């Protein structure tokens, strides 16, 4: 059976004098037995004319979850985030209100909150065991992260897919805004998902998002701290099954990597899938295995069935050719740091990358990058170019398997107080590059996903388009920092113009193999305007990079492969 309820929350985020009511659609068995809940919360359910035409009836459960889980003895609950679709209140782009809207429904499922039908009759969840497993893709996967970090009683497991773990990391990278996220992004997104009925009430809240987001500095302020779920990861008691695409440049891999690292420190029960694609749902490329594992996962954590899922390997990693490998943990066991130093021109290349320092005392000059594309930054590392520095190893005598986060440290002298630095990790060698077309967050959340879609590979199960091209240089990862934030993301320290400073920053974590015979490269530029917003304060800047002390630290499985 199905029904729509309106759960009374503990907040009044639109300040209308009434507690926000959170709309939730329920699909459950008719048996009368108590059942656990698979929940997908979303800000996207009300988008589109067809959705807006439906008010007090369930939206149709367009995902595959109801058809799969309800016959297996679960209820499926779709929660409309505050201020979106039929829920009252105001969306705040990752703020505490997001979490409160989820909390309200979980509380109702556990008998701790009131709910009502559209005609005002009380609605009770006497059919619920109170055990909730949350899952979803993109924003729908971010809300589970928020719920787990808030330790909402009843949330037993979460499955965040392509999910945000820190809204600062979604909008900025270590002191500088991403391209497209450099002007009041929180208000933009909140205004995008808000229902038409709530816009007027929520205008002051939208204005507050602009005042508090810190776009003038890009520092990590209290606004972003309340939207960083890693800050309260110590509260997580739910198990966590992470899924992320290694080519996801929307929700970048730092989100799963840094969240996963904090979970591991606390020995949170966990599992991870890393696939080769971008912003995608695994139902579209590994359907049978995904449903098998999801069934076992939910049975174990919500019903207490000892079915062996926690004895299976913790990590599944997909390679570029489509094959999958399994590991006992991630990063892969046996991963060790390998340090390589940036050195002078050698072997016909404009810069070298070696296991022992060379060129100590020497510097190379880097001008502000004004027009180089990313492909141009990586091209022809043998040629010195004013707008980029390139450092490469000798050809690898054996494959190098990297698993985890790469760190870069440069010693620089600059004529600017603000220096936006980007480093690219490059695989130099002939090969083919497979690019899978991303799906938009809204498409992932709202496209049809019936049994027919799964059978016919349409809707949610439609495989992503793949393009293949020959390459001689492949960008594996990258990372950016504004050097004024080298000591702290919370407080900027201008780069002195009369000396040198060491600047360390992180790249987005990955898991990949660089073939024998290829070279590992590090490319450094300043304003990478295709990736981050241009910093006008750094325009025209020059800096010198000290050799022999500047370095990159690689997470190599088995340790050093460069001697």
mmCIF file of C-alpha atoms in Angstrom, residues 159-535:
data_model
loop_
_atom_site.group_PDB
_atom_site.id
_atom_site.type_symbol
_atom_site.label_atom_id
_atom_site.label_comp_id
_atom_site.label_asym_id
_atom_site.label_seq_id
_atom_site.Cartn_x
_atom_site.Cartn_y
_atom_site.Cartn_z
ATOM 1 C CA UNK A 159 24.719 4.248 1.121
ATOM 2 C CA UNK A 160 26.071 7.590 -0.172
ATOM 3 C CA UNK A 161 26.602 7.440 -3.959
ATOM 4 C CA UNK A 162 28.531 10.305 -5.619
ATOM 5 C CA UNK A 163 27.813 12.191 -2.399
ATOM 6 C CA UNK A 164 29.109 15.386 -0.825
ATOM 7 C CA UNK A 165 30.840 15.096 2.545
ATOM 8 C CA UNK A 166 31.770 18.784 2.850
ATOM 9 C CA UNK A 167 29.989 21.619 1.056
ATOM 10 C CA UNK A 168 33.174 23.671 1.311
ATOM 11 C CA UNK A 169 35.017 20.974 -0.629
ATOM 12 C CA UNK A 170 32.188 20.949 -3.165
ATOM 13 C CA UNK A 171 32.444 24.683 -3.770
ATOM 14 C CA UNK A 172 36.141 25.367 -3.119
ATOM 15 C CA UNK A 173 39.541 23.708 -3.091
ATOM 16 C CA UNK A 174 41.859 24.835 -0.319
ATOM 17 C CA UNK A 175 41.201 28.566 -0.424
ATOM 18 C CA UNK A 176 39.931 29.154 -3.950
ATOM 19 C CA UNK A 177 36.528 28.674 -5.583
ATOM 20 C CA UNK A 178 35.902 26.173 -8.338
ATOM 21 C CA UNK A 179 34.948 27.509 -11.722
ATOM 22 C CA UNK A 180 31.167 27.872 -11.719
ATOM 23 C CA UNK A 181 31.046 27.998 -7.903
ATOM 24 C CA UNK A 182 32.554 31.423 -7.363
ATOM 25 C CA UNK A 183 29.498 33.601 -6.770
ATOM 26 C CA UNK A 184 26.860 32.818 -4.135
ATOM 27 C CA UNK A 185 26.523 29.142 -5.068
ATOM 28 C CA UNK A 186 24.592 28.148 -1.901
ATOM 29 C CA UNK A 187 21.816 30.621 -2.716
ATOM 30 C CA UNK A 188 21.803 29.538 -6.364
ATOM 31 C CA UNK A 189 21.225 25.884 -5.480
ATOM 32 C CA UNK A 190 18.677 26.623 -2.744
ATOM 33 C CA UNK A 191 16.767 28.878 -5.119
ATOM 34 C CA UNK A 192 16.857 26.140 -7.748
ATOM 35 C CA UNK A 193 15.210 23.461 -5.605
ATOM 36 C CA UNK A 194 12.801 25.614 -3.594
ATOM 37 C CA UNK A 195 9.089 25.231 -4.259
ATOM 38 C CA UNK A 196 7.197 28.153 -5.775
ATOM 39 C CA UNK A 197 4.988 28.273 -2.687
ATOM 40 C CA UNK A 198 7.943 28.901 -0.369
ATOM 41 C CA UNK A 199 9.922 31.479 -2.371
ATOM 42 C CA UNK A 200 8.409 34.603 -0.853
ATOM 43 C CA UNK A 201 8.637 33.324 2.714
ATOM 44 C CA UNK A 202 12.232 32.223 2.215
ATOM 45 C CA UNK A 203 13.613 35.430 0.679
ATOM 46 C CA UNK A 204 15.324 36.453 3.965
ATOM 47 C CA UNK A 205 16.896 33.008 4.247
ATOM 48 C CA UNK A 206 18.224 33.271 0.677
ATOM 49 C CA UNK A 207 19.700 36.674 1.490
ATOM 50 C CA UNK A 208 21.365 35.223 4.577
ATOM 51 C CA UNK A 209 23.021 32.513 2.478
ATOM 52 C CA UNK A 210 24.688 35.275 0.454
ATOM 53 C CA UNK A 211 25.823 37.237 3.516
ATOM 54 C CA UNK A 212 27.358 34.239 5.260
ATOM 55 C CA UNK A 213 29.002 32.136 2.530
ATOM 56 C CA UNK A 214 32.323 34.012 2.543
ATOM 57 C CA UNK A 215 32.771 34.408 -1.212
ATOM 58 C CA UNK A 216 34.903 37.488 -0.616
ATOM 59 C CA UNK A 217 37.692 35.405 0.982
ATOM 60 C CA UNK A 218 37.022 31.722 0.139
ATOM 61 C CA UNK A 219 38.171 30.925 3.662
ATOM 62 C CA UNK A 220 36.690 28.040 5.635
ATOM 63 C CA UNK A 221 34.244 29.960 7.809
ATOM 64 C CA UNK A 222 31.646 28.856 10.362
ATOM 65 C CA UNK A 223 29.125 28.798 7.501
ATOM 66 C CA UNK A 224 31.087 26.003 5.841
ATOM 67 C CA UNK A 225 32.018 24.265 9.075
ATOM 68 C CA UNK A 226 28.344 23.576 9.823
ATOM 69 C CA UNK A 227 28.117 22.060 6.346
ATOM 70 C CA UNK A 228 31.170 19.814 6.754
ATOM 71 C CA UNK A 229 30.007 16.389 7.900
ATOM 72 C CA UNK A 230 33.569 15.312 8.613
ATOM 73 C CA UNK A 231 33.519 17.682 11.592
ATOM 74 C CA UNK A 232 31.113 15.371 13.419
ATOM 75 C CA UNK A 233 32.218 12.055 11.937
ATOM 76 C CA UNK A 234 32.912 10.898 15.487
ATOM 77 C CA UNK A 235 29.136 10.690 15.930
ATOM 78 C CA UNK A 236 28.727 8.108 13.155
ATOM 79 C CA UNK A 237 27.361 4.822 14.446
ATOM 80 C CA UNK A 238 25.668 3.710 11.221
ATOM 81 C CA UNK A 239 27.523 1.500 8.765
ATOM 82 C CA UNK A 240 28.579 3.214 5.534
ATOM 83 C CA UNK A 241 28.679 1.844 1.973
ATOM 84 C CA UNK A 242 30.441 4.412 -0.238
ATOM 85 C CA UNK A 243 30.132 4.438 -4.045
ATOM 86 C CA UNK A 244 32.004 6.958 -6.168
ATOM 87 C CA UNK A 245 33.254 7.449 -9.723
ATOM 88 C CA UNK A 246 36.953 8.105 -10.193
ATOM 89 C CA UNK A 247 36.125 10.402 -13.113
ATOM 90 C CA UNK A 248 33.542 12.410 -11.157
ATOM 91 C CA UNK A 249 34.482 16.075 -11.511
ATOM 92 C CA UNK A 250 31.113 17.256 -10.208
ATOM 93 C CA UNK A 251 31.302 15.729 -6.730
ATOM 94 C CA UNK A 252 35.034 15.237 -6.762
ATOM 95 C CA UNK A 253 36.740 12.217 -5.264
ATOM 96 C CA UNK A 254 37.970 14.201 -2.249
ATOM 97 C CA UNK A 255 34.431 13.785 -0.904
ATOM 98 C CA UNK A 256 34.593 10.048 -0.601
ATOM 99 C CA UNK A 257 38.342 9.953 0.141
ATOM 100 C CA UNK A 258 38.457 12.290 3.125
ATOM 101 C CA UNK A 259 35.158 11.011 4.525
ATOM 102 C CA UNK A 260 36.354 7.410 4.134
ATOM 103 C CA UNK A 261 39.656 8.210 5.835
ATOM 104 C CA UNK A 262 37.860 9.626 8.879
ATOM 105 C CA UNK A 263 35.515 6.636 9.031
ATOM 106 C CA UNK A 264 38.491 4.282 8.882
ATOM 107 C CA UNK A 265 40.205 6.034 11.796
ATOM 108 C CA UNK A 266 37.137 5.256 13.888
ATOM 109 C CA UNK A 267 36.739 1.711 12.573
ATOM 110 C CA UNK A 268 33.212 2.391 11.319
ATOM 111 C CA UNK A 269 31.803 -0.717 9.558
ATOM 112 C CA UNK A 270 32.109 0.119 5.880
ATOM 113 C CA UNK A 271 32.357 -0.964 2.272
ATOM 114 C CA UNK A 272 33.376 0.885 -0.903
ATOM 115 C CA UNK A 273 32.939 0.683 -4.667
ATOM 116 C CA UNK A 274 35.124 2.874 -6.903
ATOM 117 C CA UNK A 275 34.070 2.739 -10.533
ATOM 118 C CA UNK A 276 35.718 4.159 -13.652
ATOM 119 C CA UNK A 277 32.890 6.565 -14.520
ATOM 120 C CA UNK A 278 31.839 10.009 -13.375
ATOM 121 C CA UNK A 279 28.647 11.233 -11.696
ATOM 122 C CA UNK A 280 26.736 7.974 -12.120
ATOM 123 C CA UNK A 281 24.487 5.444 -10.381
ATOM 124 C CA UNK A 282 25.798 1.837 -10.301
ATOM 125 C CA UNK A 283 22.367 0.550 -11.354
ATOM 126 C CA UNK A 284 23.312 1.798 -14.825
ATOM 127 C CA UNK A 285 26.515 -0.210 -15.220
ATOM 128 C CA UNK A 286 26.607 -3.085 -12.684
ATOM 129 C CA UNK A 287 22.942 -3.758 -12.160
ATOM 130 C CA UNK A 288 22.774 -7.416 -11.089
ATOM 131 C CA UNK A 289 25.711 -7.199 -8.702
ATOM 132 C CA UNK A 290 24.494 -3.883 -7.285
ATOM 133 C CA UNK A 291 21.073 -5.294 -6.475
ATOM 134 C CA UNK A 292 22.587 -8.467 -5.022
ATOM 135 C CA UNK A 293 24.887 -6.543 -2.715
ATOM 136 C CA UNK A 294 22.215 -3.997 -1.746
ATOM 137 C CA UNK A 295 19.835 -6.787 -0.802
ATOM 138 C CA UNK A 296 22.438 -8.455 1.387
ATOM 139 C CA UNK A 297 23.592 -5.137 2.876
ATOM 140 C CA UNK A 298 20.123 -4.002 3.926
ATOM 141 C CA UNK A 299 19.192 -7.471 5.207
ATOM 142 C CA UNK A 300 22.298 -7.510 7.391
ATOM 143 C CA UNK A 301 22.033 -4.002 8.822
ATOM 144 C CA UNK A 302 18.257 -3.594 9.036
ATOM 145 C CA UNK A 303 17.070 -7.167 9.705
ATOM 146 C CA UNK A 304 20.116 -8.661 11.412
ATOM 147 C CA UNK A 305 20.532 -11.488 8.875
ATOM 148 C CA UNK A 306 24.042 -12.971 9.029
ATOM 149 C CA UNK A 307 24.396 -13.499 5.278
ATOM 150 C CA UNK A 308 28.165 -13.110 4.900
ATOM 151 C CA UNK A 309 28.157 -9.633 3.313
ATOM 152 C CA UNK A 310 30.586 -8.299 5.917
ATOM 153 C CA UNK A 311 32.991 -11.151 5.174
ATOM 154 C CA UNK A 312 33.200 -10.215 1.507
ATOM 155 C CA UNK A 313 36.131 -7.975 0.444
ATOM 156 C CA UNK A 314 35.677 -4.393 1.603
ATOM 157 C CA UNK A 315 36.690 -2.653 -1.627
ATOM 158 C CA UNK A 316 35.689 -3.156 -5.274
ATOM 159 C CA UNK A 317 37.709 -1.097 -7.777
ATOM 160 C CA UNK A 318 36.902 -0.904 -11.481
ATOM 161 C CA UNK A 319 39.722 -0.524 -13.996
ATOM 162 C CA UNK A 320 39.586 1.523 -17.232
ATOM 163 C CA UNK A 321 38.939 -1.634 -19.291
ATOM 164 C CA UNK A 322 35.770 -2.303 -17.276
ATOM 165 C CA UNK A 323 37.085 -5.173 -15.141
ATOM 166 C CA UNK A 324 36.674 -5.192 -11.356
ATOM 167 C CA UNK A 325 39.236 -6.042 -8.678
ATOM 168 C CA UNK A 326 38.588 -6.658 -4.984
ATOM 169 C CA UNK A 327 40.729 -5.707 -1.998
ATOM 170 C CA UNK A 328 40.567 -6.197 1.740
ATOM 171 C CA UNK A 329 40.613 -2.443 2.335
ATOM 172 C CA UNK A 330 41.108 0.923 0.666
ATOM 173 C CA UNK A 331 43.621 2.407 0.110
ATOM 174 C CA UNK A 332 44.894 -0.963 -0.954
ATOM 175 C CA UNK A 333 46.813 -2.897 1.714
ATOM 176 C CA UNK A 334 50.560 -2.383 1.467
ATOM 177 C CA UNK A 335 50.307 1.192 0.181
ATOM 178 C CA UNK A 336 53.330 3.275 1.200
ATOM 179 C CA UNK A 337 54.403 6.853 0.575
ATOM 180 C CA UNK A 338 56.959 7.376 -2.192
ATOM 181 C CA UNK A 339 58.557 10.839 -2.289
ATOM 182 C CA UNK A 340 59.809 12.272 -5.576
ATOM 183 C CA UNK A 341 61.616 15.617 -5.864
ATOM 184 C CA UNK A 342 61.166 18.326 -8.473
ATOM 185 C CA UNK A 343 64.451 18.831 -10.292
ATOM 186 C CA UNK A 344 66.037 20.679 -13.230
ATOM 187 C CA UNK A 345 65.884 19.827 -16.916
ATOM 188 C CA UNK A 346 67.272 16.372 -17.647
ATOM 189 C CA UNK A 347 66.972 13.646 -20.253
ATOM 190 C CA UNK A 348 65.474 15.997 -22.809
ATOM 191 C CA UNK A 349 62.658 17.186 -20.514
ATOM 192 C CA UNK A 350 62.126 20.654 -19.057
ATOM 193 C CA UNK A 351 61.994 19.293 -15.496
ATOM 194 C CA UNK A 352 62.820 16.052 -13.739
ATOM 195 C CA UNK A 353 61.133 14.005 -11.028
ATOM 196 C CA UNK A 354 63.540 11.822 -9.058
ATOM 197 C CA UNK A 355 63.768 9.801 -5.856
ATOM 198 C CA UNK A 356 66.811 11.759 -4.686
ATOM 199 C CA UNK A 357 67.005 15.570 -4.655
ATOM 200 C CA UNK A 358 68.727 17.243 -7.602
ATOM 201 C CA UNK A 359 69.230 20.875 -8.479
ATOM 202 C CA UNK A 360 69.217 22.031 -4.855
ATOM 203 C CA UNK A 361 69.685 25.793 -4.772
ATOM 204 C CA UNK A 362 68.263 26.247 -8.280
ATOM 205 C CA UNK A 363 64.852 27.659 -9.161
ATOM 206 C CA UNK A 364 62.529 27.641 -12.150
ATOM 207 C CA UNK A 365 60.292 30.602 -12.919
ATOM 208 C CA UNK A 366 56.556 30.300 -13.515
ATOM 209 C CA UNK A 367 54.432 33.047 -15.040
ATOM 210 C CA UNK A 368 50.714 33.461 -14.473
ATOM 211 C CA UNK A 369 48.717 31.120 -16.672
ATOM 212 C CA UNK A 370 46.343 33.155 -18.798
ATOM 213 C CA UNK A 371 45.237 31.011 -21.710
ATOM 214 C CA UNK A 372 46.588 27.467 -21.519
ATOM 215 C CA UNK A 373 43.987 24.708 -21.717
ATOM 216 C CA UNK A 374 44.512 21.652 -19.553
ATOM 217 C CA UNK A 375 45.588 19.579 -22.543
ATOM 218 C CA UNK A 376 48.105 22.281 -23.455
ATOM 219 C CA UNK A 377 49.420 22.321 -19.890
ATOM 220 C CA UNK A 378 50.250 18.626 -20.158
ATOM 221 C CA UNK A 379 51.526 18.614 -23.745
ATOM 222 C CA UNK A 380 55.201 18.522 -24.749
ATOM 223 C CA UNK A 381 56.849 18.286 -21.308
ATOM 224 C CA UNK A 382 60.216 18.421 -23.028
ATOM 225 C CA UNK A 383 59.612 22.080 -23.903
ATOM 226 C CA UNK A 384 59.923 24.857 -21.330
ATOM 227 C CA UNK A 385 56.786 27.025 -21.287
ATOM 228 C CA UNK A 386 56.359 30.272 -19.360
ATOM 229 C CA UNK A 387 52.871 29.447 -18.114
ATOM 230 C CA UNK A 388 53.560 25.958 -16.747
ATOM 231 C CA UNK A 389 56.269 23.829 -15.171
ATOM 232 C CA UNK A 390 56.466 20.114 -16.004
ATOM 233 C CA UNK A 391 58.475 17.460 -14.144
ATOM 234 C CA UNK A 392 58.701 13.842 -15.334
ATOM 235 C CA UNK A 393 60.316 10.625 -14.178
ATOM 236 C CA UNK A 394 62.382 8.231 -16.197
ATOM 237 C CA UNK A 395 60.314 5.465 -17.841
ATOM 238 C CA UNK A 396 58.920 3.067 -15.227
ATOM 239 C CA UNK A 397 60.616 -0.315 -15.141
ATOM 240 C CA UNK A 398 57.432 -1.864 -13.713
ATOM 241 C CA UNK A 399 53.805 -0.747 -13.328
ATOM 242 C CA UNK A 400 53.102 1.751 -10.565
ATOM 243 C CA UNK A 401 49.841 1.170 -8.724
ATOM 244 C CA UNK A 402 48.691 4.256 -6.808
ATOM 245 C CA UNK A 403 45.927 4.074 -4.208
ATOM 246 C CA UNK A 404 44.968 7.115 -2.154
ATOM 247 C CA UNK A 405 45.751 10.816 -1.951
ATOM 248 C CA UNK A 406 48.715 12.568 -3.596
ATOM 249 C CA UNK A 407 50.349 15.520 -1.793
ATOM 250 C CA UNK A 408 52.470 18.261 -3.348
ATOM 251 C CA UNK A 409 54.849 20.666 -1.611
ATOM 252 C CA UNK A 410 56.500 23.570 -3.393
ATOM 253 C CA UNK A 411 58.892 26.154 -2.017
ATOM 254 C CA UNK A 412 58.024 29.379 -3.779
ATOM 255 C CA UNK A 413 59.020 33.018 -3.906
ATOM 256 C CA UNK A 414 56.324 35.292 -5.348
ATOM 257 C CA UNK A 415 55.608 38.903 -6.176
ATOM 258 C CA UNK A 416 51.935 38.447 -5.194
ATOM 259 C CA UNK A 417 50.292 37.970 -1.793
ATOM 260 C CA UNK A 418 47.772 35.545 -3.323
ATOM 261 C CA UNK A 419 49.078 32.705 -5.468
ATOM 262 C CA UNK A 420 46.545 30.176 -6.820
ATOM 263 C CA UNK A 421 48.538 27.001 -7.532
ATOM 264 C CA UNK A 422 47.246 23.942 -9.374
ATOM 265 C CA UNK A 423 49.127 20.659 -9.730
ATOM 266 C CA UNK A 424 48.228 17.953 -12.233
ATOM 267 C CA UNK A 425 49.317 14.337 -11.860
ATOM 268 C CA UNK A 426 49.937 13.010 -15.361
ATOM 269 C CA UNK A 427 50.535 9.590 -16.902
ATOM 270 C CA UNK A 428 52.861 10.250 -19.851
ATOM 271 C CA UNK A 429 52.661 7.427 -22.336
ATOM 272 C CA UNK A 430 50.596 6.169 -25.260
ATOM 273 C CA UNK A 431 47.177 4.788 -24.455
ATOM 274 C CA UNK A 432 43.453 5.201 -24.905
ATOM 275 C CA UNK A 433 41.243 7.413 -22.802
ATOM 276 C CA UNK A 434 37.670 6.334 -22.143
ATOM 277 C CA UNK A 435 35.328 9.156 -21.199
ATOM 278 C CA UNK A 436 31.892 8.246 -19.838
ATOM 279 C CA UNK A 437 29.199 10.891 -20.112
ATOM 280 C CA UNK A 438 27.986 12.072 -16.702
ATOM 281 C CA UNK A 439 24.322 12.239 -15.751
ATOM 282 C CA UNK A 440 22.999 15.375 -14.102
ATOM 283 C CA UNK A 441 22.048 15.161 -10.411
ATOM 284 C CA UNK A 442 18.406 15.807 -11.292
ATOM 285 C CA UNK A 443 18.378 13.140 -13.994
ATOM 286 C CA UNK A 444 19.913 10.648 -11.580
ATOM 287 C CA UNK A 445 17.237 11.444 -8.995
ATOM 288 C CA UNK A 446 14.094 11.694 -11.106
ATOM 289 C CA UNK A 447 14.398 9.568 -14.248
ATOM 290 C CA UNK A 448 12.197 6.478 -14.464
ATOM 291 C CA UNK A 449 13.548 3.268 -12.995
ATOM 292 C CA UNK A 450 10.920 0.576 -13.405
ATOM 293 C CA UNK A 451 11.505 -3.141 -13.821
ATOM 294 C CA UNK A 452 11.082 -2.580 -17.551
ATOM 295 C CA UNK A 453 13.825 0.065 -17.473
ATOM 296 C CA UNK A 454 16.160 -2.356 -15.743
ATOM 297 C CA UNK A 455 15.276 -5.128 -18.191
ATOM 298 C CA UNK A 456 15.532 -2.999 -21.322
ATOM 299 C CA UNK A 457 18.460 -0.831 -20.179
ATOM 300 C CA UNK A 458 16.437 2.373 -20.423
ATOM 301 C CA UNK A 459 15.787 5.172 -17.931
ATOM 302 C CA UNK A 460 18.011 4.785 -14.886
ATOM 303 C CA UNK A 461 19.632 1.634 -16.312
ATOM 304 C CA UNK A 462 20.663 3.242 -19.582
ATOM 305 C CA UNK A 463 24.458 2.839 -19.812
ATOM 306 C CA UNK A 464 26.451 6.045 -19.976
ATOM 307 C CA UNK A 465 27.779 6.977 -23.403
ATOM 308 C CA UNK A 466 31.488 6.252 -23.768
ATOM 309 C CA UNK A 467 33.933 7.993 -26.082
ATOM 310 C CA UNK A 468 37.417 6.595 -26.691
ATOM 311 C CA UNK A 469 40.426 8.477 -28.027
ATOM 312 C CA UNK A 470 44.148 7.908 -28.343
ATOM 313 C CA UNK A 471 46.275 9.966 -25.958
ATOM 314 C CA UNK A 472 49.920 10.482 -25.068
ATOM 315 C CA UNK A 473 49.207 12.181 -21.731
ATOM 316 C CA UNK A 474 46.417 11.325 -19.259
ATOM 317 C CA UNK A 475 45.476 13.552 -16.350
ATOM 318 C CA UNK A 476 45.030 11.255 -13.348
ATOM 319 C CA UNK A 477 44.310 13.760 -10.597
ATOM 320 C CA UNK A 478 44.708 17.401 -9.668
ATOM 321 C CA UNK A 479 44.411 19.789 -6.778
ATOM 322 C CA UNK A 480 44.463 23.537 -6.158
ATOM 323 C CA UNK A 481 45.364 25.857 -3.307
ATOM 324 C CA UNK A 482 45.679 29.579 -2.820
ATOM 325 C CA UNK A 483 49.085 29.933 -1.188
ATOM 326 C CA UNK A 484 47.691 32.530 1.239
ATOM 327 C CA UNK A 485 45.815 29.599 2.831
ATOM 328 C CA UNK A 486 48.939 27.436 3.165
ATOM 329 C CA UNK A 487 48.835 27.561 6.982
ATOM 330 C CA UNK A 488 45.080 27.499 7.486
ATOM 331 C CA UNK A 489 41.876 27.362 5.481
ATOM 332 C CA UNK A 490 40.229 29.496 8.155
ATOM 333 C CA UNK A 491 42.670 32.435 8.193
ATOM 334 C CA UNK A 492 44.628 33.708 5.197
ATOM 335 C CA UNK A 493 48.317 34.586 5.562
ATOM 336 C CA UNK A 494 49.548 36.697 2.613
ATOM 337 C CA UNK A 495 52.572 35.329 0.784
ATOM 338 C CA UNK A 496 55.545 37.569 1.684
ATOM 339 C CA UNK A 497 57.235 39.225 -1.264
ATOM 340 C CA UNK A 498 60.696 39.176 0.302
ATOM 341 C CA UNK A 499 61.334 35.479 0.915
ATOM 342 C CA UNK A 500 60.235 31.914 0.323
ATOM 343 C CA UNK A 501 57.383 29.877 1.753
ATOM 344 C CA UNK A 502 56.556 26.188 1.579
ATOM 345 C CA UNK A 503 53.088 25.414 0.266
ATOM 346 C CA UNK A 504 51.585 21.928 0.659
ATOM 347 C CA UNK A 505 48.314 20.863 -0.877
ATOM 348 C CA UNK A 506 46.348 17.746 -1.695
ATOM 349 C CA UNK A 507 45.060 16.230 -4.907
ATOM 350 C CA UNK A 508 41.823 14.309 -5.235
ATOM 351 C CA UNK A 509 42.339 10.668 -4.171
ATOM 352 C CA UNK A 510 42.244 7.966 -6.836
ATOM 353 C CA UNK A 511 43.156 4.344 -7.497
ATOM 354 C CA UNK A 512 44.924 3.649 -10.787
ATOM 355 C CA UNK A 513 47.807 1.875 -12.494
ATOM 356 C CA UNK A 514 50.526 3.614 -14.530
ATOM 357 C CA UNK A 515 51.950 1.032 -16.986
ATOM 358 C CA UNK A 516 55.587 0.058 -17.222
ATOM 359 C CA UNK A 517 57.411 2.188 -19.784
ATOM 360 C CA UNK A 518 55.272 5.244 -19.023
ATOM 361 C CA UNK A 519 56.480 8.278 -17.079
ATOM 362 C CA UNK A 520 54.903 9.943 -14.057
ATOM 363 C CA UNK A 521 54.556 13.687 -14.442
ATOM 364 C CA UNK A 522 53.700 16.661 -12.242
ATOM 365 C CA UNK A 523 52.552 19.833 -13.985
ATOM 366 C CA UNK A 524 52.248 23.076 -12.012
ATOM 367 C CA UNK A 525 50.368 26.212 -13.128
ATOM 368 C CA UNK A 526 48.927 29.254 -11.416
ATOM 369 C CA UNK A 527 45.417 30.377 -12.488
ATOM 370 C CA UNK A 528 43.808 27.283 -14.035
ATOM 371 C CA UNK A 529 40.675 29.126 -15.082
ATOM 372 C CA UNK A 530 39.018 26.059 -16.585
ATOM 373 C CA UNK A 531 39.089 24.474 -13.132
ATOM 374 C CA UNK A 532 38.981 27.285 -10.576
ATOM 375 C CA UNK A 533 37.833 30.875 -10.678
ATOM 376 C CA UNK A 534 40.369 33.395 -11.903
ATOM 377 C CA UNK A 535 42.046 35.366 -9.109
#
